[in-house]
């Protein structure tokens, strides 16, 4: 497996800083990078709807001088004929130097990375993670607040299925002095595996609340999210929860004057358009920053791939922490739920929890 980006924790904090530095340099002097990827190809494989992520990857590659090839949609690729993610990844590796993939199943990007011979970037895997949105979020926070640490961060909306939230918590939890207000209906709380890995393991302070107004005066960042309709098993439950939070100018009355309001977009109704002209609204800048961070990431991964060209290291699952074939992942959204032939591999964590290597689901989930 080539160096890929599947989870935001695949990058250490020095590397996150390095990407922010590169992106900043690109913003200041784009000409310097205009031929950095001459002759190279990015494949975008999006098996779920996307506007920003896909187009920003494509724009990023073009602005680096490279080319883009892509599958038009899940329906028009061989996935519709029943091809596995592993086979598709092996195939596309023959055509492209780097792959960006979005898939509705959790763990799909990891399966692609394990089987591809080129770097794979996870552009969103089900309700699991979305590391390149986090790169956009981090550059936005750095440019708006001047720092990534010592921030009071409110995350609001669908924190259960909102994959951008999971990745952002995993990134900001590694920056000194941050604390979190997790604002959601009880049904849509941050999954326990995210809280455990990112927050509890580091004793990072966080409060879970349903009330979006109570802590508003304290917030430096307010990260709004859409209720993720497509991930609900029961349409009625979505109908009941869909209007849980709607940010209006009146709700910002007690907020700091230098609050930064972020949203990965698309917005449905959770931020009133009346807020768009408020100087605290950063969500459209966030879109632009996403392109620069994706440029920085493509450059980094292609450079690292060059050093061991043609050699895709086999992922070693032979260590004592791995358990083969004994368990079944209970997460119905896991890639193993649809791809029966994938080897069932679980990892035993330090606290004894056994998790699926693909989706991080527990055996009993
Ligand atoms: C997000 C996603 O796909 O998870 N969108 C994006 O990539 N900017 C957020 C969402 O769909 O709600």
Coordinates of N, CA and C in Angstrom, one line a residue, residues 52 133 136-146 220-224 247 252 256-265 267 271-273 275-290:
X52 N -18.6 19.9 -4.2 CA -17.4 20.5 -3.7 C -16.2 19.6 -3.8
X133 N -11.9 17.1 4.0 CA -12.8 18.2 4.5 C -12.1 18.8 5.7
X136 N -9.5 21.3 4.8 CA -10.1 22.6 4.5 C -10.5 23.3 5.8
X137 N -11.1 22.6 6.7 CA -11.5 23.2 8.0 C -10.3 23.7 8.8
X138 N -9.2 23.0 8.8 CA -8.0 23.4 9.5 C -7.4 24.7 8.9
X139 N -7.3 24.7 7.6 CA -6.7 26.0 7.0 C -7.6 27.2 7.3
X140 N -8.9 26.9 7.3 CA -9.9 28.0 7.6 C -9.7 28.5 9.0
X141 N -9.6 27.6 9.9 CA -9.4 27.9 11.3 C -8.1 28.7 11.5
X142 N -7.0 28.2 10.9 CA -5.7 28.8 11.1 C -5.8 30.3 10.5
X143 N -6.4 30.4 9.4 CA -6.4 31.8 8.8 C -7.4 32.7 9.5
X144 N -8.5 32.2 10.0 CA -9.4 33.0 10.7 C -9.0 33.3 12.2
X145 N -8.5 32.3 12.9 CA -8.2 32.5 14.3 C -6.7 32.7 14.6
X146 N -5.9 32.4 13.6 CA -4.4 32.5 13.8 C -3.8 31.3 14.5
X220 N -15.4 29.9 20.2 CA -14.5 30.6 19.2 C -14.8 30.1 17.8
X221 N -15.3 28.8 17.7 CA -15.7 28.2 16.4 C -17.0 27.6 16.6
X222 N -17.9 27.8 15.7 CA -19.2 27.1 15.6 C -19.2 26.3 14.3
X223 N -19.2 25.0 14.4 CA -19.2 24.1 13.2 C -20.5 23.5 13.0
X224 N -21.3 24.1 12.1 CA -22.7 23.6 11.9 C -22.6 22.4 10.8
X247 N -29.6 28.0 12.6 CA -28.9 29.1 13.1 C -29.4 30.4 12.4
X252 N -27.4 34.4 17.3 CA -26.0 34.8 17.4 C -25.8 36.0 18.3
X256 N -19.5 35.6 20.4 CA -18.4 36.5 20.3 C -18.3 37.3 19.0
X257 N -17.7 38.4 19.0 CA -17.7 39.2 17.7 C -16.7 38.6 16.7
X258 N -15.8 37.7 17.3 CA -14.8 37.1 16.4 C -15.0 35.6 16.3
X259 N -16.3 35.2 16.5 CA -16.6 33.8 16.3 C -16.4 33.4 14.8
X260 N -16.0 32.2 14.6 CA -15.9 31.8 13.2 C -16.9 30.7 13.0
X261 N -17.9 30.9 12.0 CA -18.9 29.9 11.7 C -18.5 29.1 10.5
X262 N -18.3 27.8 10.7 CA -17.9 26.9 9.6 C -19.1 26.0 9.3
X263 N -19.0 25.4 8.1 CA -20.0 24.4 7.7 C -19.3 23.7 6.5
X264 N -19.3 22.4 6.5 CA -18.7 21.7 5.3 C -19.5 21.9 4.0
X265 N -20.8 22.3 4.1 CA -21.7 22.4 3.0 C -21.9 21.0 2.4
X267 N -25.5 23.1 2.6 CA -26.4 23.5 3.7 C -27.8 23.2 3.2
X271 N -28.4 26.8 8.5 CA -27.9 28.2 8.6 C -28.7 29.1 7.8
X272 N -29.4 30.0 8.4 CA -30.2 30.9 7.6 C -29.4 31.7 6.6
X273 N -29.9 32.0 5.4 CA -29.1 32.7 4.5 C -28.8 34.2 5.0
X275 N -27.4 34.9 7.5 CA -26.1 35.0 8.1 C -25.0 35.1 7.1
X276 N -25.3 34.8 5.9 CA -24.2 34.7 4.9 C -23.3 36.0 4.8
X277 N -23.9 37.2 5.0 CA -23.2 38.4 4.9 C -22.6 38.8 6.3
X278 N -22.8 38.1 7.3 CA -22.2 38.3 8.6 C -20.7 38.0 8.5
X279 N -19.8 38.9 8.9 CA -18.3 38.7 8.7 C -17.9 37.4 9.4
X280 N -18.7 36.9 10.3 CA -18.3 35.7 11.0 C -18.5 34.4 10.2
X281 N -19.3 34.5 9.1 CA -19.6 33.4 8.3 C -18.4 33.0 7.4
X282 N -17.9 31.8 7.6 CA -16.6 31.5 6.9 C -16.8 30.3 5.9
X283 N -18.1 29.9 5.7 CA -18.2 28.6 5.0 C -17.9 28.7 3.5
X284 N -18.0 29.8 2.9 CA -17.6 29.9 1.5 C -16.1 30.0 1.3
X285 N -15.5 30.7 2.3 CA -14.0 30.7 2.2 C -13.4 29.3 2.4
X286 N -14.1 28.6 3.3 CA -13.7 27.2 3.6 C -13.7 26.3 2.3
X287 N -14.7 26.6 1.4 CA -14.7 25.9 0.1 C -13.4 26.1 -0.7
X288 N -13.0 27.4 -0.7 CA -11.8 27.7 -1.5 C -10.6 27.2 -0.9
X289 N -10.5 27.2 0.5 CA -9.3 26.7 1.2 C -9.2 25.2 0.9
X290 N -10.3 24.5 0.8 CA -10.3 23.1 0.5 C -9.5 22.8 -0.7

